[in-house]
């Protein structure tokens, strides 16, 4: 199969591929998603095959608004409607109980709930409208690898496996949406993202945040809860404190292989990079770091291969919760310690 690059003025062609049961990657404000007709079970199953994704890892359904959700979900609560009004279109995924038989188990992982999102990207909203169906849309990458923030990232992983990629340039947010479970008594954050716990509570009151680890035989309610995610080829080491960077750079210089460095521009002020290290800027603050995290991991995979990556950590608060959730998973919870020095 030849994977075609669709431009925004070719939405009709991309939609025709979707309607024909094919897979088309699409842009959102967070990362690129791998789209298929959510009402076409055969097409949905192809998403799992293309990504190499476990079939018990449920998919997020992308819609253009509340009316589509109401076709599939049980009646929405006042809190759910308030969240939709406040954050859609945007980086918030909401899990609802479904009407019986509303969506295929291929979409839901066999659960009686499904996750819905209204992305904040006009090109993709136009694609959904043109296709006339909601789209499943996990990140458009090989399962377990860093999420794609550029069309070329998608092409690298899925060329020849999908019909096309709708290219709308770089994504704006760079980390996936917040996933909030509205099927429980207390709304529960299953995956932190760009919409923070504080922002949610300002609209609906108390929410619960969970870092529940899903068991081997348990089906996760949301993506990213059970399986390894976001991992580049090189081992990532999280540098937790600015004061640790001098030791971290010393360790990098002791290695025989090339080492990648991912940090804010000012973090390494006054320090000298060893000759075997390459710097990838995370920008000037936490929002820019969140935006550039996956791009940096992809850079060291595709353009400048290294054997290890030192990446800056942040406080696990606000947007930092989303950043550290992704970074910890990409590193397999491995943090740099001074014990690594020779």
Coordinates of C-alpha atoms in Angstrom, one line a residue:
X1 CA 0.0 0.0 0.0
X2 CA 1.2 3.5 -0.8
X3 CA 0.6 5.9 2.0
X4 CA -0.6 9.3 0.5
X5 CA 0.0 12.7 2.1
X6 CA -3.2 14.7 2.0
X7 CA -3.1 18.4 2.3
X8 CA -5.9 20.4 4.0
X9 CA -7.5 21.1 0.6
X10 CA -7.8 17.4 0.0
X11 CA -10.2 16.6 2.9
X12 CA -12.7 15.1 0.5
X13 CA -10.2 12.5 -0.7
X14 CA -9.2 11.7 2.9
X15 CA -12.9 11.3 3.9
X16 CA -13.5 9.1 0.9
X17 CA -10.8 6.7 2.1
X18 CA -12.3 6.7 5.6
X19 CA -15.8 5.9 4.1
X20 CA -14.2 3.1 2.1
X21 CA -13.0 1.5 5.4
X22 CA -9.4 2.6 5.1
X23 CA -7.1 4.2 7.7
X24 CA -6.1 7.9 7.5
X25 CA -4.0 9.7 10.1
X26 CA -5.3 13.1 11.1
X27 CA -4.0 16.1 13.1
X28 CA -5.3 17.3 16.4
X29 CA -4.0 20.0 18.7
X30 CA -2.4 17.3 20.9
X31 CA -0.8 14.7 18.6
X32 CA -1.6 13.0 15.3
X33 CA -4.3 10.3 15.5
X34 CA -4.9 7.2 13.4
X35 CA -8.4 7.5 12.1
X36 CA -10.9 4.9 11.1
X37 CA -14.7 4.8 10.9
X38 CA -15.7 4.1 14.5
X39 CA -18.9 2.3 13.3
X40 CA -17.0 0.0 11.0
X41 CA -15.7 -2.9 13.1
X42 CA -13.4 -4.3 10.3
X43 CA -11.8 -0.9 9.9
X44 CA -11.3 -0.5 13.6
X45 CA -9.6 -3.8 13.8
X46 CA -7.1 -2.7 11.1
X47 CA -6.1 0.1 13.5
X48 CA -4.8 -2.4 16.0
X49 CA -2.9 -4.3 13.3
X50 CA -1.3 -1.2 11.8
X51 CA -0.1 0.0 15.2
X52 CA 0.7 -3.4 16.7
X53 CA -1.6 -2.4 19.5
X54 CA -3.0 -4.9 22.1
X55 CA -6.7 -5.4 21.3
X56 CA -7.8 -4.8 25.0
X57 CA -6.5 -1.2 24.8
X58 CA -9.6 0.8 24.1
X59 CA -9.8 3.6 21.5
X60 CA -10.9 7.2 21.8
X61 CA -13.8 8.2 19.6
X62 CA -13.4 11.6 18.0
X63 CA -16.5 13.6 17.4
X64 CA -17.6 17.1 16.4
X65 CA -19.7 17.9 19.4
X66 CA -22.1 16.7 22.1
X67 CA -24.9 15.7 19.7
X68 CA -22.8 12.8 18.4
X69 CA -21.9 11.6 21.8
X70 CA -25.6 11.4 22.7
X71 CA -26.2 9.0 19.9
X72 CA -24.0 6.4 21.6
X73 CA -23.8 7.2 25.3
X74 CA -26.3 7.0 28.1
X75 CA -27.9 10.4 29.1
X76 CA -25.2 12.9 30.0
X77 CA -25.2 14.3 33.5
X78 CA -25.2 18.1 34.2
X79 CA -21.5 17.8 35.1
X80 CA -20.7 16.1 31.8
X81 CA -22.5 18.8 29.9
X82 CA -20.8 21.5 31.9
X83 CA -17.4 20.0 31.0
X84 CA -18.3 19.8 27.3
X85 CA -19.3 23.4 27.3
X86 CA -16.1 24.5 29.1
X87 CA -13.5 22.4 27.3
X88 CA -14.8 21.2 23.9
X89 CA -13.4 21.5 21.4
X90 CA -10.2 20.9 23.3
X91 CA -7.8 18.5 25.0
X92 CA -10.3 16.7 27.3
X93 CA -11.4 13.1 26.7
X94 CA -14.5 12.0 28.6
X95 CA -15.5 8.4 29.4
X96 CA -19.2 7.7 29.4
X97 CA -21.4 4.6 29.9
X98 CA -22.7 3.4 26.6
X99 CA -26.2 2.5 25.3
X100 CA -26.3 -1.3 24.9
X101 CA -24.6 -2.4 21.7
X102 CA -23.9 1.2 20.7
X103 CA -20.3 0.6 19.7
X104 CA -18.3 -2.5 18.7
X105 CA -16.2 -4.2 21.4
X106 CA -13.2 -3.5 19.1
X107 CA -13.6 0.2 20.0
X108 CA -14.3 -0.3 23.7
X109 CA -12.0 -3.2 24.5
X110 CA -15.1 -5.1 25.5
X111 CA -16.1 -2.6 28.2
X112 CA -19.6 -1.0 28.6
X113 CA -17.9 2.5 28.4
X114 CA -16.2 4.5 25.7
X115 CA -14.0 7.6 25.6
X116 CA -15.0 10.6 23.5
X117 CA -13.2 13.7 22.4
X118 CA -13.9 16.8 20.3
X119 CA -10.5 17.8 19.0
X120 CA -9.6 21.5 18.6
X121 CA -8.3 21.2 15.0
X122 CA -10.5 22.6 12.2
X123 CA -9.0 20.3 9.5
X124 CA -9.9 17.2 11.5
X125 CA -13.4 18.5 12.4
X126 CA -14.0 19.1 8.7
X127 CA -12.7 15.5 8.0
X128 CA -15.2 14.0 10.5
X129 CA -18.1 16.0 9.1
X130 CA -17.1 15.1 5.5
X131 CA -16.8 11.4 6.4
X132 CA -20.2 11.5 8.3
X133 CA -19.0 9.2 11.1
X134 CA -17.1 9.5 14.3
X135 CA -13.5 8.4 14.1
X136 CA -11.5 6.3 16.4
X137 CA -8.1 8.0 16.8
X138 CA -5.3 6.5 18.9
X139 CA -1.9 8.2 18.4
X140 CA -0.7 7.5 14.9
X141 CA 2.5 5.7 15.8
X142 CA 3.8 2.2 16.3
X143 CA 2.4 1.1 19.7
X144 CA 4.8 2.0 22.5
X145 CA 6.9 4.5 20.6
X146 CA 6.8 8.3 21.2
X147 CA 3.6 9.9 19.9
X148 CA 3.7 11.8 16.6
X149 CA 3.6 15.6 16.5
X150 CA 4.5 15.9 12.8
X151 CA 3.2 14.1 9.8
X152 CA 6.7 12.8 9.1
X153 CA 6.7 11.0 12.4
X154 CA 3.5 9.2 11.3
X155 CA 5.1 8.4 7.9
X156 CA 8.1 6.9 9.5
X157 CA 6.1 4.5 11.6
X158 CA 3.1 3.7 9.4
X159 CA 4.2 4.2 5.8
X160 CA 2.8 1.3 3.7
X161 CA 0.4 0.3 6.5
X162 CA -2.3 3.0 6.1
X163 CA -4.0 4.8 3.2
X164 CA -3.0 8.3 4.0
X165 CA -1.9 11.1 6.4
X166 CA -3.8 14.4 6.5
X167 CA -0.9 16.9 7.1
X168 CA -1.7 20.1 8.9
X169 CA 1.8 20.8 10.2
X170 CA 3.1 20.5 13.8
X171 CA 0.6 20.0 16.6
X172 CA 0.2 22.8 19.1
X173 CA 0.0 21.1 22.5
X174 CA 2.3 18.1 22.0
X175 CA 1.0 15.8 24.8
X176 CA -2.3 13.8 24.6
X177 CA -5.5 14.9 26.1
X178 CA -6.6 14.6 29.7
X179 CA -8.8 11.5 30.2
X180 CA -11.6 11.9 32.7
X181 CA -13.8 9.0 33.7
X182 CA -17.4 10.2 34.0
X183 CA -18.8 6.7 34.5
X184 CA -17.8 6.6 38.2
X185 CA -19.4 8.2 41.2
X186 CA -16.6 10.7 41.5
X187 CA -15.1 11.9 38.2
X188 CA -11.6 10.4 38.0
X189 CA -8.6 11.4 36.0
X190 CA -7.1 8.3 34.3
X191 CA -4.5 10.2 32.3
X192 CA -3.3 13.7 33.0
X193 CA -3.0 16.1 30.0
X194 CA -3.2 19.7 29.0
X195 CA -6.5 20.3 31.0
X196 CA -5.4 20.2 34.6
X197 CA -7.1 18.9 37.7
X198 CA -7.5 22.4 39.0
X199 CA -9.2 23.5 35.8
X200 CA -11.6 20.6 35.9
X201 CA -12.5 21.2 39.6
X202 CA -13.2 24.9 38.8
X203 CA -16.1 23.6 36.6
X204 CA -17.5 20.6 38.4
X205 CA -16.0 20.5 41.9
X206 CA -14.0 17.5 43.3
X207 CA -12.3 15.1 40.9
X208 CA -10.2 12.2 41.8
X209 CA -6.7 11.6 40.3
X210 CA -5.5 8.0 40.0
X211 CA -2.3 6.4 39.0
X212 CA -3.9 2.9 39.1
X213 CA -1.7 0.2 37.6
X214 CA -3.8 -2.1 35.5
X215 CA -3.3 -5.8 36.1
X216 CA -2.2 -8.3 33.5
X217 CA -5.8 -9.7 33.1
X218 CA -7.6 -6.3 33.6
X219 CA -8.9 -4.2 30.7
X220 CA -7.8 -0.6 30.9
X221 CA -10.5 2.1 30.6
X222 CA -8.2 4.5 28.8
X223 CA -5.1 4.4 26.6
X224 CA -1.7 4.5 28.4
X225 CA -2.8 2.8 31.6
X226 CA -1.4 -0.7 31.0
X227 CA 1.2 -0.9 28.3
X228 CA 4.6 0.7 27.8
X229 CA 4.4 4.0 26.0
X230 CA 6.4 6.8 24.5
X231 CA 9.7 4.9 24.5
X232 CA 12.5 5.9 22.1
X233 CA 15.2 3.4 21.1
X234 CA 17.7 4.9 23.6
X235 CA 17.2 4.6 27.4
X236 CA 15.9 7.9 28.9
X237 CA 17.2 9.1 32.2
X238 CA 15.2 11.7 34.1
X239 CA 17.2 14.5 35.7
X240 CA 15.0 15.5 38.6
X241 CA 16.7 18.7 39.8
X242 CA 18.6 21.6 38.1
X243 CA 21.4 21.0 40.6
X244 CA 21.9 17.5 39.3
X245 CA 22.8 18.6 35.8
X246 CA 26.5 19.1 36.4
X247 CA 26.8 15.5 37.6
X248 CA 24.6 14.3 34.7
X249 CA 26.8 16.0 32.1
X250 CA 29.9 14.5 33.7
X251 CA 28.3 11.1 33.4
X252 CA 27.4 11.8 29.8
X253 CA 31.1 12.6 29.1
X254 CA 32.2 9.3 30.6
X255 CA 30.2 7.3 28.0
X256 CA 31.7 5.9 24.9
X257 CA 28.6 6.6 22.9
X258 CA 26.6 9.7 21.9
X259 CA 24.2 11.0 24.5
X260 CA 21.2 13.2 24.0
X261 CA 20.4 16.1 26.3
X262 CA 16.8 17.5 26.5
X263 CA 16.4 20.5 28.8
X264 CA 15.1 24.1 28.9
X265 CA 17.4 26.7 27.4
X266 CA 18.4 28.2 30.7
X267 CA 18.8 25.0 32.7
X268 CA 22.4 24.4 31.5
X269 CA 23.5 28.0 31.9
X270 CA 27.2 28.0 32.9
X271 CA 27.7 24.3 32.2
X272 CA 29.6 22.8 29.3
X273 CA 28.3 20.0 27.2
X274 CA 30.7 17.1 26.7
X275 CA 31.8 16.5 23.1
X276 CA 29.8 13.4 22.7
X277 CA 26.5 15.1 23.8
X278 CA 23.9 16.7 21.6
X279 CA 21.4 19.3 23.0
X280 CA 17.7 19.4 22.0
X281 CA 16.0 22.5 23.4
X282 CA 12.8 22.0 25.3
X283 CA 12.3 25.8 25.1
X284 CA 12.0 28.3 27.9
X285 CA 9.2 26.9 30.2
X286 CA 7.1 24.0 31.1
X287 CA 4.4 24.6 28.3
X288 CA 7.1 24.6 25.7
X289 CA 8.7 21.5 27.2
X290 CA 5.4 19.7 27.1
X291 CA 5.0 20.8 23.5
X292 CA 8.5 19.6 22.5
X293 CA 8.9 16.4 24.5
X294 CA 7.8 13.9 21.9
X295 CA 9.5 15.9 19.1
X296 CA 12.8 15.6 21.1
X297 CA 12.4 11.8 21.6
X298 CA 11.6 11.4 17.9
X299 CA 14.6 13.6 17.0
X300 CA 17.0 11.2 18.8
X301 CA 15.3 8.2 17.2
X302 CA 15.1 9.4 13.6
X303 CA 17.7 12.2 13.0
X304 CA 20.5 11.8 15.5
X305 CA 20.6 8.4 17.1
X306 CA 22.1 8.2 20.6
X307 CA 22.6 5.5 23.2
X308 CA 21.1 7.4 26.1
X309 CA 19.0 10.5 26.7
X310 CA 19.1 12.8 29.7
X311 CA 15.8 14.6 30.0
X312 CA 14.8 17.4 32.4
X313 CA 12.2 16.6 35.0
X314 CA 9.6 19.0 36.5
X315 CA 7.3 19.1 39.6
X316 CA 4.4 16.8 39.2
X317 CA 1.8 19.6 39.5
X318 CA -0.5 21.3 37.0
X319 CA 0.7 20.7 33.4
X320 CA 3.8 19.1 35.0
X321 CA 1.6 16.1 35.9
X322 CA 1.0 15.5 32.1
X323 CA 4.7 16.1 31.2
X324 CA 6.0 13.8 34.0
X325 CA 3.4 11.1 33.2
X326 CA 4.7 10.9 29.6
X327 CA 8.4 11.2 30.6
X328 CA 8.3 8.6 33.3
X329 CA 6.7 6.1 30.9
X330 CA 9.2 6.9 28.2
X331 CA 12.0 6.3 30.7
X332 CA 10.5 3.3 32.3
X333 CA 10.6 5.2 35.6
X334 CA 14.5 5.4 35.3
X335 CA 16.0 8.5 37.0
X336 CA 19.6 9.7 36.8
X337 CA 21.5 9.3 40.1
X338 CA 25.0 10.3 41.0
X339 CA 25.7 6.6 41.7
X340 CA 26.0 6.2 37.9
X341 CA 29.2 8.2 37.9
X342 CA 32.4 6.2 37.4

